[in-house]
XYZ file of C-alpha atoms in Angstrom:
370
model
C -32.361 105.023 -125.308
C -31.433 101.513 -127.884
C -28.720 98.750 -125.813
C -26.059 97.809 -127.356
C -25.979 95.963 -130.061
C -25.160 92.033 -129.034
C -22.288 90.320 -131.073
C -21.837 89.717 -134.715
C -23.249 86.405 -136.001
C -19.595 85.472 -136.549
C -19.361 85.508 -133.289
C -22.396 83.162 -132.379
C -21.938 80.225 -134.837
C -19.458 77.461 -135.803
C -18.669 77.919 -139.424
C -21.206 75.232 -140.443
C -23.852 78.015 -141.647
C -24.648 81.175 -142.125
C -28.576 82.099 -139.632
C -31.701 83.817 -140.857
C -33.659 84.660 -138.809
C -37.500 83.746 -140.887
C -40.680 85.663 -138.938
C -43.928 84.355 -140.328
C -47.124 83.611 -139.327
C -48.477 80.098 -139.602
C -51.166 80.013 -136.053
C -54.098 81.077 -136.178
C -54.707 84.373 -135.346
C -52.158 85.154 -137.989
C -52.930 84.735 -141.370
C -51.574 81.677 -141.977
C -51.643 81.278 -145.508
C -50.175 83.895 -146.072
C -47.666 83.008 -144.325
C -47.143 79.598 -145.786
C -46.672 81.490 -149.164
C -43.847 83.889 -147.385
C -42.520 81.092 -145.877
C -42.561 79.085 -149.147
C -40.983 82.205 -150.682
C -38.110 82.358 -148.154
C -37.335 78.949 -148.193
C -36.944 78.016 -152.178
C -34.328 81.757 -152.262
C -32.059 79.757 -150.014
C -32.531 76.734 -151.285
C -31.561 78.459 -154.508
C -28.487 80.046 -152.895
C -27.323 77.542 -151.656
C -27.911 75.034 -155.127
C -24.967 77.938 -156.204
C -21.924 77.502 -152.768
C -24.135 79.822 -150.755
C -22.590 82.060 -148.350
C -17.753 82.431 -149.601
C -19.271 78.567 -149.283
C -21.327 78.836 -146.421
C -24.341 76.941 -146.556
C -27.381 79.352 -145.958
C -29.816 78.232 -142.832
C -33.573 79.314 -142.392
C -34.342 79.274 -138.824
C -37.735 80.096 -138.812
C -40.218 81.317 -135.816
C -44.259 81.125 -135.580
C -45.287 85.150 -135.009
C -49.419 84.231 -134.860
C -49.284 87.411 -135.292
C -48.961 88.197 -131.792
C -46.673 91.559 -130.992
C -44.824 90.155 -128.137
C -44.588 86.777 -129.731
C -42.735 88.342 -132.666
C -40.891 90.480 -130.398
C -38.967 87.553 -127.912
C -39.138 85.633 -131.560
C -35.540 88.431 -132.034
C -34.170 87.871 -129.054
C -34.610 84.627 -129.014
C -33.698 84.493 -132.643
C -30.731 87.653 -131.964
C -28.579 84.082 -129.282
C -28.359 82.590 -131.917
C -26.380 83.699 -133.752
C -28.326 85.361 -136.730
C -27.348 87.664 -139.334
C -30.330 89.891 -140.071
C -33.835 88.932 -139.504
C -36.936 88.654 -142.342
C -39.888 88.544 -143.474
C -43.284 88.953 -141.275
C -46.485 89.717 -142.913
C -48.690 91.784 -139.888
C -48.128 95.182 -139.553
C -49.023 95.701 -136.125
C -46.474 92.098 -135.560
C -43.741 93.374 -137.822
C -43.223 96.507 -135.976
C -43.154 95.590 -132.602
C -39.496 93.028 -134.386
C -38.217 96.314 -135.663
C -37.745 98.247 -132.804
C -36.528 94.722 -131.131
C -34.216 95.014 -133.802
C -33.276 98.334 -133.694
C -33.248 98.598 -130.151
C -30.525 94.752 -130.659
C -28.834 97.002 -133.177
C -30.123 93.133 -135.638
C -30.959 94.031 -139.460
C -34.357 93.105 -140.193
C -35.667 93.192 -143.663
C -39.376 93.466 -144.135
C -40.785 91.304 -146.159
C -44.647 92.754 -146.094
C -45.226 94.705 -143.327
C -46.790 98.261 -144.961
C -47.768 100.603 -141.513
C -45.307 104.081 -142.810
C -44.323 103.994 -139.268
C -43.114 100.540 -138.651
C -40.368 102.482 -136.121
C -40.628 105.700 -134.336
C -37.523 106.942 -135.155
C -35.713 106.910 -138.115
C -33.530 103.838 -137.931
C -30.657 102.145 -139.893
C -31.428 98.424 -138.879
C -34.066 98.339 -140.622
C -34.914 98.341 -144.110
C -38.940 97.277 -145.610
C -39.315 95.923 -149.219
C -43.630 95.848 -149.149
C -44.515 99.696 -150.138
C -45.894 102.110 -147.451
C -49.125 102.105 -147.227
C -50.056 105.159 -148.467
C -48.018 105.286 -151.422
C -50.039 101.829 -151.894
C -53.325 103.114 -150.526
C -53.154 106.142 -151.472
C -53.002 104.522 -155.858
C -56.135 102.646 -154.084
C -57.605 105.250 -153.363
C -56.797 106.655 -157.126
C -58.888 104.182 -158.298
C -62.302 104.379 -156.570
C -62.220 107.857 -157.894
C -61.418 106.941 -161.818
C -64.030 104.314 -160.767
C -66.615 107.198 -160.015
C -66.561 106.708 -156.152
C -66.834 109.509 -153.957
C -69.161 108.433 -151.086
C -67.213 105.710 -149.780
C -67.512 103.345 -146.477
C -65.197 101.851 -144.551
C -65.922 97.768 -141.875
C -63.818 98.472 -139.785
C -62.407 96.741 -137.096
C -60.040 98.654 -134.011
C -55.709 98.483 -135.091
C -53.324 100.521 -135.245
C -53.217 98.782 -139.219
C -56.852 99.810 -140.258
C -56.704 103.470 -138.763
C -54.112 104.511 -140.373
C -56.055 103.031 -144.186
C -58.959 104.499 -143.105
C -57.034 107.915 -142.611
C -54.375 107.224 -145.484
C -57.779 106.944 -147.357
C -59.359 110.384 -145.889
C -56.716 112.348 -146.725
C -56.209 111.409 -150.623
C -60.213 111.349 -150.905
C -61.379 114.591 -148.500
C -59.347 116.890 -151.172
C -61.324 116.045 -153.993
C -64.721 115.606 -152.774
C -64.351 113.224 -150.801
C -66.476 111.215 -148.072
C -64.944 108.445 -145.975
C -67.517 107.403 -143.671
C -66.747 104.682 -140.601
C -68.989 101.393 -139.346
C -67.401 99.179 -137.126
C -67.870 95.878 -137.763
C -67.607 95.252 -133.781
C -70.725 96.428 -133.500
C -72.674 96.269 -136.343
C -73.864 92.735 -137.363
C -73.981 92.005 -141.690
C -77.359 93.210 -141.583
C -77.021 96.491 -139.737
C -73.660 97.137 -141.856
C -75.823 96.048 -144.754
C -79.006 99.612 -143.517
C -75.694 101.495 -143.226
C -74.602 101.725 -146.791
C -78.433 102.049 -147.949
C -78.791 105.076 -145.088
C -75.811 106.489 -146.025
C -75.634 106.307 -150.084
C -72.324 104.771 -150.128
C -71.622 103.064 -153.609
C -68.062 101.862 -152.104
C -67.757 99.500 -149.024
C -63.509 98.755 -148.408
C -63.780 95.795 -145.705
C -61.045 97.472 -143.253
C -61.446 94.034 -141.548
C -60.349 90.426 -140.672
C -59.875 87.731 -143.146
C -62.913 84.872 -142.845
C -64.006 87.091 -139.953
C -66.044 88.921 -140.195
C -65.139 90.063 -144.137
C -67.227 86.421 -145.155
C -70.248 87.190 -143.349
C -69.965 90.612 -144.485
C -69.575 89.612 -147.947
C -72.622 87.694 -148.071
C -74.642 89.769 -146.681
C -74.061 93.253 -149.172
C -73.943 90.596 -151.804
C -77.073 89.144 -151.339
C -79.428 92.623 -150.459
C -80.575 93.357 -153.578
C -80.256 97.236 -152.145
C -76.986 97.269 -152.246
C -76.904 95.618 -155.317
C -74.790 98.012 -156.150
C -72.835 98.429 -154.281
C -68.669 97.686 -155.341
C -66.910 96.276 -151.958
C -63.202 96.504 -151.596
C -60.871 94.900 -149.637
C -57.430 97.582 -149.907
C -55.602 94.747 -147.540
C -55.154 92.354 -149.988
C -58.071 89.162 -148.810
C -59.291 88.369 -152.727
C -55.331 87.738 -153.432
C -55.127 84.461 -151.605
C -57.234 80.888 -152.339
C -59.184 80.856 -149.419
C -61.191 83.984 -149.745
C -61.874 81.852 -152.983
C -62.649 78.869 -151.655
C -64.838 80.287 -148.183
C -66.483 82.564 -150.729
C -66.803 81.494 -154.352
C -68.878 83.834 -157.016
C -69.644 86.358 -153.882
C -66.089 86.689 -153.949
C -65.603 87.942 -157.019
C -65.432 91.489 -158.825
C -64.156 92.442 -155.223
C -60.492 94.449 -155.971
C -57.942 94.550 -154.128
C -53.347 95.781 -153.787
C -51.425 93.307 -154.528
C -47.536 94.233 -155.371
C -46.499 92.075 -158.835
C -45.273 94.037 -162.266
C -47.810 93.210 -165.475
C -45.585 91.579 -167.302
C -43.239 89.392 -165.242
C -38.848 89.107 -166.932
C -37.093 85.706 -167.337
C -35.878 85.957 -163.563
C -39.639 86.371 -162.123
C -41.275 84.175 -164.985
C -38.711 81.354 -163.649
C -39.494 82.818 -159.931
C -43.510 82.144 -160.370
C -42.707 78.552 -162.251
C -41.051 77.524 -158.638
C -42.990 78.216 -156.372
C -46.387 77.550 -157.838
C -44.896 73.916 -158.152
C -43.882 74.223 -154.549
C -46.796 75.518 -153.846
C -49.229 73.622 -155.136
C -51.192 77.132 -156.828
C -50.421 79.734 -157.495
C -48.402 82.202 -155.959
C -49.319 85.293 -154.648
C -47.358 88.124 -153.984
C -46.049 87.233 -150.029
C -44.651 84.315 -151.994
C -42.098 86.722 -154.207
C -42.024 88.904 -152.005
C -40.014 86.064 -149.561
C -37.652 85.300 -152.639
C -36.646 88.790 -153.211
C -36.304 89.316 -149.089
C -33.699 86.494 -149.555
C -32.179 87.314 -152.850
C -31.147 90.901 -151.293
C -29.678 89.292 -147.522
C -27.668 86.658 -149.906
C -26.195 89.101 -151.906
C -25.582 92.273 -149.374
C -24.486 88.645 -146.762
C -21.343 87.998 -150.185
C -20.606 91.594 -150.485
C -20.403 92.753 -147.298
C -19.988 89.509 -144.538
C -22.174 88.414 -141.367
C -21.285 91.115 -139.869
C -24.657 92.570 -138.235
C -23.539 97.160 -138.674
C -21.842 96.129 -141.991
C -24.841 95.014 -143.117
C -27.207 97.747 -141.861
C -24.154 99.637 -143.532
C -24.921 98.192 -146.665
C -28.571 98.866 -147.234
C -27.671 102.358 -149.710
C -25.521 100.576 -151.504
C -28.334 97.240 -152.127
C -28.797 97.350 -156.674
C -30.238 93.640 -156.849
C -32.509 91.751 -159.651
C -35.124 91.075 -157.921
C -38.036 89.145 -158.814
C -40.488 92.300 -159.197
C -37.878 93.782 -160.873
C -34.431 95.686 -159.479
C -34.018 96.547 -155.847
C -32.742 99.392 -154.132
C -33.032 101.306 -151.062
C -33.474 105.329 -150.104
C -34.325 107.306 -147.355
C -38.434 108.467 -147.872
C -39.650 111.386 -146.664
C -41.893 110.615 -143.954
C -40.596 106.184 -143.443
C -38.912 105.496 -140.566
C -36.482 102.880 -142.686
C -34.619 102.238 -145.580
C -37.461 101.597 -148.037
C -37.878 100.532 -151.415
C -39.213 103.031 -153.426
C -41.645 101.271 -154.710
C -42.090 97.524 -155.773
C -45.071 97.812 -158.753
C -48.639 98.254 -157.762
C -51.885 96.641 -158.391
C -55.867 97.149 -158.291
C -56.238 93.251 -159.215
C -59.701 91.760 -158.969
C -60.862 87.794 -159.356
C -63.058 87.238 -162.979
C -66.326 87.698 -162.358
C -67.385 84.736 -165.245
C -64.570 83.520 -163.967
C -63.131 83.353 -160.318
C -59.416 81.761 -160.561
C -58.161 84.517 -163.261
C -57.992 87.951 -161.740
C -57.686 90.961 -164.358
C -55.480 94.583 -163.094
C -57.903 97.127 -162.456
C -55.480 99.800 -162.706
C -51.752 100.331 -162.152
C -49.955 102.479 -160.511
């Protein structure tokens, strides 16, 4: 049973600012580069809101907490942020961590707009308190499975580690591939050395290996081993979770990291708003912004619009998800109740399967769109 909602933000603050809690992974074992991009997008949007007068004359304030990919730490951060009087909580990249944060936000009656996590079951039961910008894993990974089949791959191996997220991804792939004659072989990356994994790929006759593992370990050594094995010269390496999106991947693997298709959530062409936001993000980051940075910007754009229209009362914010109509950097954002999804969902942001160009690893190629 849920505990009663905590008092609204307006009852906790002195009126000088409107506070938003931000959950981001900034330290190990969290994916710090993803967290940095997410925070850059959140912070840029907050600054832009304040440049045009804030929320009814009050500045918007971002209260940041590092989750370090720890679900318990994230849940504790939601407790702390609620006590600090935030109007809502935003962010998080890691799905298992976001799930813990969503459960706590639901229990406390604190609105949570999840920026990046894709796990379908973000909460156990339907909730009014949580909304999400990222596409559900079943949707995005289903599009990835379609890409694999279209490219002629039906014998798929997945190098995986124990995790609700990786297990869910494997299930999505199997559900989409099996009716079309595809097979999915699971290889435990925690027990197999990269060399033994290569032997298993040869024995199975797999034409594609998907990396459902952490980065940089064990993803980087697996890629190096497969790339260095002449028996596997024709195998496709894929990474649906998006590891090759970030510069850290290119720095670690160089040419070996190119030609590895992954999912990202960007439109094929940006409108004027997306172009402007992308330019600002590039200047702040000192590199091309990932889709995660755009997710951060869109998160604050949605919350700022809700706060201006419905105020800082938490219940009013949660009740407004169905009425959101915001022009985001990646297109118009609206939330709906989607079958099989327990939270308010943007259905759907643009989805691409892309890779780094083999001839020019700094350049991305769009291979498939859904």
